[in-house]
């Protein structure tokens, strides 16, 4: 009798496994043909796609200039709301604001450095280099730039959470 239950348990387990595999195959096959092989739709606030000019500039910057800062040192930048690099340390190459459009929210920036910063820490805050003015209120998000190891992606918002261009200070630790 015990042998019968062992065999029956094995058969049931195999049946469940085969139905699970078959069900998964059916679910994959049921996807609309238009979505197969296409990247997922971008939600608001995601990073803009990387263009060939950006990749070329990033490769050139990696080969171009200084060595990365020593451990405990920082690279820093002050960027205007238009994306202009106002002040910066030697390792910061450029900054720009993405042109708002389809898939690009206002207040999205890229800061390019001359060394790999993909495993570094980033800190950003709304701020300006104008000693006579207090910067506008707002929020800043910062992340590694998608597919560019020597760039940082920065996104600014109003205090209410709406995407909006804001000047910012960025620090990248080594």
CSV table of N, CA and C in Angstrom, one decimal:
chain,number,residue,atom,x,y,z
A,1,UNK,N,0.8,-1.2,0.0
A,1,UNK,CA,0.0,0.0,0.0
A,1,UNK,C,0.9,1.3,0.0
A,2,UNK,N,2.0,1.3,0.8
A,2,UNK,CA,2.9,2.4,0.8
A,2,UNK,C,3.5,2.7,-0.5
A,3,UNK,N,3.8,1.7,-1.3
A,3,UNK,CA,4.4,1.8,-2.6
A,3,UNK,C,3.4,2.5,-3.6
A,4,UNK,N,2.1,2.1,-3.4
A,4,UNK,CA,1.1,2.7,-4.3
A,4,UNK,C,1.0,4.2,-4.0
A,5,UNK,N,1.0,4.7,-2.7
A,5,UNK,CA,1.0,6.1,-2.5
A,5,UNK,C,2.2,6.9,-2.9
A,6,UNK,N,3.4,6.2,-2.9
A,6,UNK,CA,4.6,6.9,-3.4
A,6,UNK,C,4.5,7.1,-4.9
A,7,UNK,N,4.0,6.1,-5.6
A,7,UNK,CA,3.9,6.2,-7.0
A,7,UNK,C,2.9,7.2,-7.4
A,8,UNK,N,1.8,7.2,-6.6
A,8,UNK,CA,0.7,8.2,-6.9
A,8,UNK,C,1.2,9.6,-6.6
A,9,UNK,N,1.9,9.8,-5.6
A,9,UNK,CA,2.5,11.2,-5.3
A,9,UNK,C,3.4,11.6,-6.4
A,10,UNK,N,4.2,10.7,-6.9
A,10,UNK,CA,5.2,11.0,-8.0
A,10,UNK,C,4.4,11.4,-9.2
A,11,UNK,N,3.3,10.7,-9.6
A,11,UNK,CA,2.5,11.0,-10.7
A,11,UNK,C,1.8,12.3,-10.6
A,12,UNK,N,1.3,12.6,-9.4
A,12,UNK,CA,0.6,13.9,-9.2
A,12,UNK,C,1.6,15.0,-9.3
A,13,UNK,N,2.8,14.9,-8.7
A,13,UNK,CA,3.8,15.9,-8.8
A,13,UNK,C,4.2,16.2,-10.3
A,14,UNK,N,4.4,15.1,-11.0
A,14,UNK,CA,4.8,15.3,-12.5
A,14,UNK,C,3.6,16.0,-13.2
A,15,UNK,N,2.4,15.6,-12.9
A,15,UNK,CA,1.2,16.2,-13.6
A,15,UNK,C,1.1,17.7,-13.3
A,16,UNK,N,1.3,18.1,-12.0
A,16,UNK,CA,1.3,19.5,-11.6
A,16,UNK,C,2.4,20.2,-12.3
A,17,UNK,N,3.6,19.7,-12.4
A,17,UNK,CA,4.7,20.3,-13.1
A,17,UNK,C,4.4,20.5,-14.5
A,18,UNK,N,3.9,19.5,-15.2
A,18,UNK,CA,3.6,19.6,-16.6
A,18,UNK,C,2.5,20.6,-16.9
A,19,UNK,N,1.5,20.7,-16.1
A,19,UNK,CA,0.4,21.7,-16.2
A,19,UNK,C,1.0,23.1,-16.0
A,20,UNK,N,1.9,23.2,-15.1
A,20,UNK,CA,2.5,24.6,-14.8
A,20,UNK,C,3.3,25.0,-16.0
A,21,UNK,N,4.1,24.2,-16.5
A,21,UNK,CA,4.9,24.5,-17.7
A,21,UNK,C,4.0,24.8,-18.9
A,22,UNK,N,3.0,24.0,-19.1
A,22,UNK,CA,2.1,24.2,-20.2
A,22,UNK,C,1.3,25.5,-20.1
A,23,UNK,N,0.9,25.8,-18.9
A,23,UNK,CA,0.1,27.0,-18.6
A,23,UNK,C,1.0,28.3,-18.8
A,24,UNK,N,2.3,28.2,-18.4
A,24,UNK,CA,3.2,29.3,-18.7
A,24,UNK,C,3.4,29.5,-20.2
A,25,UNK,N,3.5,28.4,-20.9
A,25,UNK,CA,3.7,28.5,-22.4
A,25,UNK,C,2.5,29.2,-23.0
A,26,UNK,N,1.3,28.8,-22.5
A,26,UNK,CA,0.1,29.4,-23.1
A,26,UNK,C,0.0,30.9,-22.8
A,27,UNK,N,0.4,31.3,-21.6
A,27,UNK,CA,0.4,32.7,-21.2
A,27,UNK,C,1.3,33.5,-22.0
A,28,UNK,N,2.5,33.0,-22.3
A,28,UNK,CA,3.5,33.7,-23.2
A,28,UNK,C,3.0,33.8,-24.6
A,29,UNK,N,2.4,32.7,-25.1
A,29,UNK,CA,1.9,32.7,-26.5
A,29,UNK,C,0.7,33.6,-26.6
A,30,UNK,N,-0.1,33.9,-25.5
A,30,UNK,CA,-1.3,34.7,-25.6
A,30,UNK,C,-1.0,36.2,-25.7
A,31,UNK,N,0.3,36.6,-25.6
A,31,UNK,CA,0.6,38.1,-25.7
A,31,UNK,C,0.3,38.6,-27.1
A,32,UNK,N,-0.2,39.8,-27.2
A,32,UNK,CA,-0.4,40.4,-28.5
A,32,UNK,C,0.9,40.5,-29.3
A,33,UNK,N,0.8,40.3,-30.6
A,33,UNK,CA,2.0,40.2,-31.4
A,33,UNK,C,2.7,41.6,-31.5
A,34,UNK,N,1.9,42.7,-31.3
A,34,UNK,CA,2.6,44.0,-31.4
A,34,UNK,C,3.5,44.3,-30.3
A,35,UNK,N,3.4,43.6,-29.1
A,35,UNK,CA,4.2,43.9,-28.0
A,35,UNK,C,5.5,43.0,-27.9
A,36,UNK,N,5.5,42.0,-28.7
A,36,UNK,CA,6.7,41.1,-28.7
A,36,UNK,C,7.9,41.8,-29.2
A,37,UNK,N,9.0,41.8,-28.5
A,37,UNK,CA,10.2,42.3,-28.9
A,37,UNK,C,10.4,43.9,-28.7
A,38,UNK,N,9.3,44.5,-28.2
A,38,UNK,CA,9.3,45.9,-28.0
A,38,UNK,C,9.7,46.2,-26.6
A,39,UNK,N,10.5,47.3,-26.3
A,39,UNK,CA,10.7,47.7,-25.0
A,39,UNK,C,9.4,48.2,-24.3
A,40,UNK,N,9.4,48.0,-23.0
A,40,UNK,CA,8.2,48.5,-22.3
A,40,UNK,C,8.0,50.0,-22.4
A,41,UNK,N,6.7,50.4,-22.3
A,41,UNK,CA,6.4,51.8,-22.4
A,41,UNK,C,7.1,52.5,-21.2
A,42,UNK,N,7.6,53.8,-21.5
A,42,UNK,CA,8.3,54.5,-20.5
A,42,UNK,C,7.2,55.3,-19.7
A,43,UNK,N,7.4,55.2,-18.4
A,43,UNK,CA,6.5,56.0,-17.5
A,43,UNK,C,7.1,57.4,-17.3
A,44,UNK,N,6.3,58.4,-16.9
A,44,UNK,CA,6.9,59.7,-16.7
A,44,UNK,C,7.9,59.7,-15.6
A,45,UNK,N,9.0,60.4,-15.8
A,45,UNK,CA,10.1,60.5,-14.8
A,45,UNK,C,11.2,59.5,-15.0
A,46,UNK,N,11.1,58.6,-16.0
A,46,UNK,CA,12.1,57.6,-16.3
A,46,UNK,C,13.2,58.4,-17.1
A,47,UNK,N,14.4,57.8,-17.1
A,47,UNK,CA,15.5,58.4,-17.9
A,47,UNK,C,15.2,58.3,-19.4
A,48,UNK,N,15.6,59.4,-20.1
A,48,UNK,CA,15.4,59.4,-21.5
A,48,UNK,C,16.4,58.4,-22.2
A,49,UNK,N,16.0,57.9,-23.4
A,49,UNK,CA,16.9,57.0,-24.0
A,49,UNK,C,18.3,57.6,-24.3
A,50,UNK,N,19.3,56.7,-24.4
A,50,UNK,CA,20.7,57.2,-24.6
A,50,UNK,C,20.9,57.3,-26.1
A,51,UNK,N,21.3,58.4,-26.6
A,51,UNK,CA,21.6,58.6,-28.0
A,51,UNK,C,23.0,58.3,-28.4
A,52,UNK,N,23.3,58.2,-29.6
A,52,UNK,CA,24.7,57.8,-30.1
A,52,UNK,C,25.6,59.0,-29.8
A,53,UNK,N,25.2,60.2,-29.9
A,53,UNK,CA,26.1,61.4,-29.5
A,53,UNK,C,26.4,61.3,-28.1
A,54,UNK,N,25.5,61.0,-27.2
A,54,UNK,CA,25.8,60.8,-25.8
A,54,UNK,C,26.8,59.7,-25.5
A,55,UNK,N,26.7,58.6,-26.2
A,55,UNK,CA,27.6,57.5,-26.0
A,55,UNK,C,29.0,57.9,-26.5
A,56,UNK,N,29.0,58.5,-27.6
A,56,UNK,CA,30.3,59.0,-28.2
A,56,UNK,C,31.0,60.0,-27.2
A,57,UNK,N,30.3,60.9,-26.7
A,57,UNK,CA,30.8,61.9,-25.8
A,57,UNK,C,31.3,61.2,-24.5
A,58,UNK,N,30.6,60.3,-24.0
A,58,UNK,CA,31.0,59.6,-22.8
A,58,UNK,C,32.3,58.8,-23.0
A,59,UNK,N,32.4,58.1,-24.1
A,59,UNK,CA,33.6,57.3,-24.4
A,59,UNK,C,34.8,58.3,-24.5
A,60,UNK,N,34.6,59.4,-25.2
A,60,UNK,CA,35.7,60.4,-25.3
A,60,UNK,C,36.1,61.0,-24.0
A,61,UNK,N,35.1,61.2,-23.1
A,61,UNK,CA,35.5,61.8,-21.8
A,61,UNK,C,36.2,60.8,-20.9
A,62,UNK,N,35.9,59.5,-21.1
A,62,UNK,CA,36.6,58.5,-20.3
A,62,UNK,C,38.1,58.4,-20.7
A,63,UNK,N,38.4,58.6,-21.9
A,63,UNK,CA,39.7,58.6,-22.4
A,63,UNK,C,40.5,59.9,-22.3
A,64,UNK,N,39.8,60.9,-22.0
A,64,UNK,CA,40.4,62.3,-22.2
A,64,UNK,C,41.3,62.8,-21.1
A,65,UNK,N,40.9,62.9,-19.9
A,65,UNK,CA,41.6,63.8,-19.0
A,65,UNK,C,42.2,63.1,-17.8
A,66,UNK,N,41.7,63.5,-16.6
A,66,UNK,CA,42.4,63.2,-15.3
A,66,UNK,C,42.1,61.8,-14.9
A,67,UNK,N,42.8,61.4,-13.8
A,67,UNK,CA,42.5,60.2,-13.1
A,67,UNK,C,41.4,60.4,-12.2
A,68,UNK,N,40.7,59.4,-11.8
A,68,UNK,CA,39.6,59.6,-10.8
A,68,UNK,C,40.1,60.2,-9.5
A,69,UNK,N,39.3,60.9,-8.8
A,69,UNK,CA,39.7,61.4,-7.5
A,69,UNK,C,40.2,60.3,-6.6
A,70,UNK,N,41.1,60.5,-5.7
A,70,UNK,CA,41.6,59.5,-4.7
A,70,UNK,C,40.4,59.2,-3.8
A,71,UNK,N,40.6,58.1,-3.1
A,71,UNK,CA,39.6,57.7,-2.1
A,71,UNK,C,39.4,58.8,-1.1
A,72,UNK,N,38.1,59.0,-0.8
A,72,UNK,CA,37.8,60.1,0.2
A,72,UNK,C,37.6,61.5,-0.5
A,73,UNK,N,38.0,61.6,-1.7
A,73,UNK,CA,37.8,62.9,-2.5
A,73,UNK,C,36.4,62.9,-3.2
A,74,UNK,N,36.0,64.0,-3.6
A,74,UNK,CA,34.8,64.1,-4.3
A,74,UNK,C,34.9,64.9,-5.6
A,75,UNK,N,34.0,64.6,-6.5
A,75,UNK,CA,33.8,65.4,-7.7
A,75,UNK,C,32.5,66.2,-7.5
A,76,UNK,N,32.4,67.4,-7.9
A,76,UNK,CA,31.2,68.2,-7.7
A,76,UNK,C,30.9,69.1,-8.9
A,77,UNK,N,29.6,69.5,-8.9
A,77,UNK,CA,29.2,70.4,-10.0
A,77,UNK,C,28.1,71.3,-9.4
A,78,UNK,N,28.0,72.5,-10.0
A,78,UNK,CA,26.9,73.4,-9.8
A,78,UNK,C,26.3,73.6,-11.2
A,79,UNK,N,25.0,73.3,-11.3
A,79,UNK,CA,24.4,73.3,-12.6
A,79,UNK,C,23.2,74.2,-12.6
A,80,UNK,N,23.0,75.1,-13.6
A,80,UNK,CA,21.9,76.0,-13.6
A,80,UNK,C,20.6,75.2,-14.1
A,81,UNK,N,19.5,75.9,-14.0
A,81,UNK,CA,18.2,75.3,-14.4
A,81,UNK,C,18.2,75.0,-15.9
A,82,UNK,N,19.0,75.7,-16.6
A,82,UNK,CA,19.0,75.5,-18.1
A,82,UNK,C,20.0,74.3,-18.5
A,83,UNK,N,20.7,73.8,-17.5
A,83,UNK,CA,21.7,72.7,-17.7
A,83,UNK,C,23.1,73.2,-18.0
A,84,UNK,N,23.4,74.5,-17.8
A,84,UNK,CA,24.7,75.0,-17.9
A,84,UNK,C,25.5,74.7,-16.7
A,85,UNK,N,26.7,74.2,-16.9
A,85,UNK,CA,27.7,73.9,-15.9
A,85,UNK,C,28.3,75.2,-15.4
A,86,UNK,N,27.9,75.7,-14.2
A,86,UNK,CA,28.4,77.0,-13.6
A,86,UNK,C,29.7,76.9,-12.9
A,87,UNK,N,29.9,75.9,-12.1
A,87,UNK,CA,31.2,75.6,-11.4
A,87,UNK,C,31.3,74.1,-11.3
A,88,UNK,N,32.6,73.6,-11.2
A,88,UNK,CA,32.8,72.2,-11.1
A,88,UNK,C,34.2,71.9,-10.7
A,89,UNK,N,34.4,70.6,-10.3
A,89,UNK,CA,35.7,70.1,-10.0
A,89,UNK,C,36.3,69.6,-11.4
A,90,UNK,N,37.6,69.3,-11.3
A,90,UNK,CA,38.3,69.0,-12.6
A,90,UNK,C,37.8,67.7,-13.3
A,91,UNK,N,37.1,66.8,-12.6
A,91,UNK,CA,36.7,65.6,-13.2
A,91,UNK,C,35.3,65.7,-13.9
A,92,UNK,N,34.6,66.8,-13.7
A,92,UNK,CA,33.3,67.0,-14.3
A,92,UNK,C,33.6,67.5,-15.7
A,93,UNK,N,33.1,66.9,-16.7
A,93,UNK,CA,33.3,67.2,-18.1
A,93,UNK,C,32.2,68.2,-18.7
A,94,UNK,N,30.9,67.8,-18.4
A,94,UNK,CA,29.8,68.6,-19.0
A,94,UNK,C,28.5,68.3,-18.3
A,95,UNK,N,27.6,69.1,-18.6
A,95,UNK,CA,26.2,68.9,-18.0
A,95,UNK,C,25.2,69.5,-19.1
A,96,UNK,N,24.1,68.9,-19.2
A,96,UNK,CA,23.0,69.5,-20.0
A,96,UNK,C,21.7,69.0,-19.5
A,97,UNK,N,20.7,69.8,-19.9
A,97,UNK,CA,19.3,69.5,-19.6
A,97,UNK,C,18.7,68.9,-20.9
A,98,UNK,N,17.9,67.8,-20.7
A,98,UNK,CA,17.3,67.1,-21.8
A,98,UNK,C,16.1,68.0,-22.3
A,99,UNK,N,16.0,68.1,-23.6
A,99,UNK,CA,14.9,68.9,-24.1
A,99,UNK,C,13.5,68.2,-23.9
A,100,UNK,N,12.6,68.9,-23.2
A,100,UNK,CA,11.3,68.3,-22.9
A,100,UNK,C,10.6,67.8,-24.2
A,101,UNK,N,10.0,66.7,-24.2
A,101,UNK,CA,9.3,66.2,-25.3
A,101,UNK,C,8.7,64.8,-25.0
A,102,UNK,N,8.4,64.0,-26.0
A,102,UNK,CA,7.8,62.7,-25.8
A,102,UNK,C,8.8,61.9,-25.0
A,103,UNK,N,8.4,61.4,-23.8
A,103,UNK,CA,9.3,60.5,-23.0
A,103,UNK,C,10.3,61.3,-22.2
A,104,UNK,N,10.3,62.6,-22.3
A,104,UNK,CA,11.3,63.4,-21.5
A,104,UNK,C,10.5,64.4,-20.7
A,105,UNK,N,10.7,64.3,-19.4
A,105,UNK,CA,10.0,65.3,-18.5
A,105,UNK,C,10.9,66.5,-18.3
A,106,UNK,N,10.3,67.7,-18.0
A,106,UNK,CA,11.1,68.9,-17.7
A,106,UNK,C,11.9,68.6,-16.5
A,107,UNK,N,13.1,69.2,-16.4
A,107,UNK,CA,13.9,69.0,-15.2
A,107,UNK,C,14.8,67.8,-15.2
A,108,UNK,N,15.1,67.2,-16.3
A,108,UNK,CA,15.9,66.0,-16.4
A,108,UNK,C,17.3,66.4,-17.0
A,109,UNK,N,18.4,66.0,-16.3
A,109,UNK,CA,19.7,66.5,-16.6
A,109,UNK,C,20.6,65.3,-16.7
A,110,UNK,N,21.8,65.5,-17.4
A,110,UNK,CA,22.9,64.5,-17.3
A,110,UNK,C,24.1,65.3,-17.0
A,111,UNK,N,24.9,64.8,-16.1
A,111,UNK,CA,26.2,65.3,-15.8
A,111,UNK,C,27.3,64.3,-16.1
A,112,UNK,N,28.2,64.6,-17.0
A,112,UNK,CA,29.2,63.7,-17.5
A,112,UNK,C,30.5,63.9,-16.7
A,113,UNK,N,31.2,62.8,-16.3
A,113,UNK,CA,32.5,62.9,-15.6
A,113,UNK,C,33.5,62.1,-16.5
A,114,UNK,N,34.8,62.2,-16.1
A,114,UNK,CA,35.8,61.5,-16.9
A,114,UNK,C,36.2,60.2,-16.3
A,115,UNK,N,35.5,59.6,-15.4
A,115,UNK,CA,35.8,58.3,-14.9
A,115,UNK,C,34.5,57.6,-14.5
A,116,UNK,N,34.6,56.3,-14.3
A,116,UNK,CA,33.4,55.5,-14.1
A,116,UNK,C,32.8,55.8,-12.7
A,117,UNK,N,31.6,56.2,-12.6
A,117,UNK,CA,30.9,56.6,-11.4
A,117,UNK,C,29.7,55.7,-11.1
A,118,UNK,N,29.6,54.5,-11.8
A,118,UNK,CA,28.5,53.7,-11.6
A,118,UNK,C,28.4,53.1,-10.2
A,119,UNK,N,29.5,52.9,-9.5
A,119,UNK,CA,29.4,52.3,-8.2
A,119,UNK,C,29.8,53.3,-7.1
A,120,UNK,N,29.6,54.6,-7.4
A,120,UNK,CA,29.9,55.7,-6.4
A,120,UNK,C,28.6,56.1,-5.7
A,121,UNK,N,28.7,57.0,-4.8
A,121,UNK,CA,27.6,57.6,-4.1
A,121,UNK,C,27.3,59.0,-4.6
A,122,UNK,N,26.1,59.4,-4.8
A,122,UNK,CA,25.7,60.6,-5.4
A,122,UNK,C,24.8,61.4,-4.4
A,123,UNK,N,25.0,62.7,-4.3
A,123,UNK,CA,24.2,63.5,-3.4
A,123,UNK,C,23.9,64.8,-4.2
A,124,UNK,N,22.6,65.2,-4.3
A,124,UNK,CA,22.3,66.4,-5.0
A,124,UNK,C,21.3,67.2,-4.1
A,125,UNK,N,21.3,68.5,-4.3
A,125,UNK,CA,20.4,69.4,-3.6
A,125,UNK,C,20.1,70.5,-4.6
A,126,UNK,N,18.9,71.1,-4.4
A,126,UNK,CA,18.5,72.3,-5.2
A,126,UNK,C,19.4,73.4,-4.7
A,127,UNK,N,20.0,74.1,-5.6
A,127,UNK,CA,20.9,75.2,-5.2
A,127,UNK,C,21.5,75.9,-6.4
A,128,UNK,N,22.0,77.1,-6.2
A,128,UNK,CA,22.6,77.9,-7.2
A,128,UNK,C,23.9,78.5,-6.7
A,129,UNK,N,24.7,79.1,-7.6
A,129,UNK,CA,25.9,79.8,-7.2
A,129,UNK,C,25.8,81.3,-7.0
A,130,UNK,N,24.6,81.8,-7.1
A,130,UNK,CA,24.3,83.2,-7.0
A,130,UNK,C,24.2,83.5,-5.5
A,131,UNK,N,25.2,84.3,-5.0
A,131,UNK,CA,25.2,84.5,-3.5
A,131,UNK,C,24.1,85.5,-3.1
A,132,UNK,N,23.4,86.1,-4.0
A,132,UNK,CA,22.4,87.1,-3.6
A,132,UNK,C,21.0,86.5,-3.6
A,133,UNK,N,20.8,85.3,-4.0
A,133,UNK,CA,19.5,84.7,-4.2
A,133,UNK,C,19.4,83.4,-3.4
A,134,UNK,N,18.3,83.1,-2.9
A,134,UNK,CA,18.0,81.8,-2.3
A,134,UNK,C,17.4,81.0,-3.5
A,135,UNK,N,17.9,79.7,-3.7
A,135,UNK,CA,17.3,78.9,-4.8
A,135,UNK,C,15.9,78.6,-4.5
A,136,UNK,N,15.2,78.3,-5.6
A,136,UNK,CA,13.7,77.9,-5.5
A,136,UNK,C,13.6,76.6,-4.7
A,137,UNK,N,12.5,76.5,-4.0
A,137,UNK,CA,12.2,75.2,-3.3
A,137,UNK,C,12.0,74.1,-4.3
A,138,UNK,N,12.3,72.9,-3.9
A,138,UNK,CA,12.1,71.8,-4.8
A,138,UNK,C,12.8,70.5,-4.3
A,139,UNK,N,12.8,69.5,-5.1
A,139,UNK,CA,13.3,68.2,-4.8
A,139,UNK,C,14.2,67.8,-5.9
A,140,UNK,N,15.2,66.9,-5.6
A,140,UNK,CA,16.2,66.4,-6.5
A,140,UNK,C,16.3,64.9,-6.4
A,141,UNK,N,16.3,64.2,-7.5
A,141,UNK,CA,16.6,62.7,-7.5
A,141,UNK,C,17.8,62.5,-8.3
A,142,UNK,N,18.7,61.6,-7.9
A,142,UNK,CA,19.9,61.4,-8.7
A,142,UNK,C,20.1,59.9,-8.8
A,143,UNK,N,20.7,59.4,-9.9
A,143,UNK,CA,20.9,58.0,-10.2
A,143,UNK,C,22.0,57.8,-11.2
A,144,UNK,N,22.6,56.6,-11.3
A,144,UNK,CA,23.5,56.4,-12.4
A,144,UNK,C,22.8,56.6,-13.7
A,145,UNK,N,23.5,57.1,-14.7
A,145,UNK,CA,22.8,57.3,-16.0
A,145,UNK,C,22.8,55.9,-16.7
A,146,UNK,N,21.7,55.6,-17.2
A,146,UNK,CA,21.4,54.3,-17.9
A,146,UNK,C,22.4,54.2,-19.1
A,147,UNK,N,23.1,53.1,-19.1
A,147,UNK,CA,24.1,52.7,-20.2
A,147,UNK,C,25.3,53.6,-20.3
A,148,UNK,N,25.5,54.6,-19.5
A,148,UNK,CA,26.7,55.4,-19.5
A,148,UNK,C,27.4,55.4,-18.2
A,149,UNK,N,28.4,54.6,-18.0
A,149,UNK,CA,29.0,54.4,-16.7
A,149,UNK,C,29.7,55.7,-16.1
A,150,UNK,N,30.0,56.7,-16.9
A,150,UNK,CA,30.6,57.9,-16.4
A,150,UNK,C,29.7,59.1,-16.4
A,151,UNK,N,28.4,58.8,-16.2
A,151,UNK,CA,27.4,59.9,-16.2
A,151,UNK,C,26.4,59.7,-15.0
A,152,UNK,N,25.9,60.8,-14.6
A,152,UNK,CA,24.9,60.8,-13.5
A,152,UNK,C,23.6,61.4,-14.1
A,153,UNK,N,22.5,60.8,-13.8
A,153,UNK,CA,21.2,61.3,-14.2
A,153,UNK,C,20.6,62.1,-13.0
A,154,UNK,N,20.1,63.3,-13.2
A,154,UNK,CA,19.5,64.1,-12.2
A,154,UNK,C,18.1,64.6,-12.7
A,155,UNK,N,17.2,64.5,-11.8
A,155,UNK,CA,15.8,64.9,-12.1
A,155,UNK,C,15.3,65.9,-11.0
A,156,UNK,N,14.8,67.0,-11.4
A,156,UNK,CA,14.3,68.0,-10.4
A,156,UNK,C,12.8,68.2,-10.5
A,157,UNK,N,12.2,68.5,-9.3
A,157,UNK,CA,10.8,68.8,-9.2
A,157,UNK,C,10.5,70.0,-8.3
A,158,UNK,N,9.3,70.4,-8.4
A,158,UNK,CA,8.8,71.4,-7.5
A,158,UNK,C,8.6,70.8,-6.1
A,159,UNK,N,8.3,71.5,-5.1
A,159,UNK,CA,8.0,70.9,-3.8
A,159,UNK,C,6.7,70.2,-3.8
A,160,UNK,N,5.8,70.5,-4.8
A,160,UNK,CA,4.6,69.8,-4.9
A,160,UNK,C,4.7,68.5,-5.7
A,161,UNK,N,5.9,68.2,-6.2
A,161,UNK,CA,6.1,67.0,-7.0
A,161,UNK,C,6.1,67.0,-8.5
A,162,UNK,N,5.8,68.2,-9.0
A,162,UNK,CA,5.7,68.3,-10.5
A,162,UNK,C,7.1,68.4,-11.1
A,163,UNK,N,7.3,67.8,-12.2
A,163,UNK,CA,8.6,67.9,-12.9
A,163,UNK,C,8.9,69.3,-13.3
A,164,UNK,N,10.0,69.9,-12.9
A,164,UNK,CA,10.3,71.3,-13.2
A,164,UNK,C,11.8,71.5,-13.2
A,165,UNK,N,12.4,72.3,-14.1
A,165,UNK,CA,13.8,72.6,-14.1
A,165,UNK,C,14.2,73.4,-12.8
A,166,UNK,N,15.2,73.0,-12.1
A,166,UNK,CA,15.7,73.6,-11.0
A,166,UNK,C,17.2,73.6,-11.0
A,167,UNK,N,17.9,74.7,-10.5
A,167,UNK,CA,19.4,74.6,-10.4
A,167,UNK,C,19.7,73.6,-9.3
A,168,UNK,N,20.9,73.0,-9.4
A,168,UNK,CA,21.3,72.0,-8.4
A,168,UNK,C,22.8,71.9,-8.2
A,169,UNK,N,23.1,71.4,-7.0
A,169,UNK,CA,24.5,71.1,-6.7
A,169,UNK,C,24.6,69.5,-6.7
A,170,UNK,N,25.6,69.0,-7.2
A,170,UNK,CA,25.9,67.5,-7.2
A,170,UNK,C,27.2,67.2,-6.7
A,171,UNK,N,27.3,66.2,-5.8
A,171,UNK,CA,28.5,65.7,-5.3
A,171,UNK,C,28.6,64.2,-5.6
A,172,UNK,N,29.7,63.7,-6.1
A,172,UNK,CA,29.9,62.3,-6.4
A,172,UNK,C,31.2,61.9,-5.5
A,173,UNK,N,31.0,61.0,-4.6
A,173,UNK,CA,32.0,60.6,-3.7
A,173,UNK,C,32.8,59.4,-4.3
A,174,UNK,N,34.1,59.4,-3.9
A,174,UNK,CA,35.0,58.3,-4.4
A,174,UNK,C,35.4,57.4,-3.3
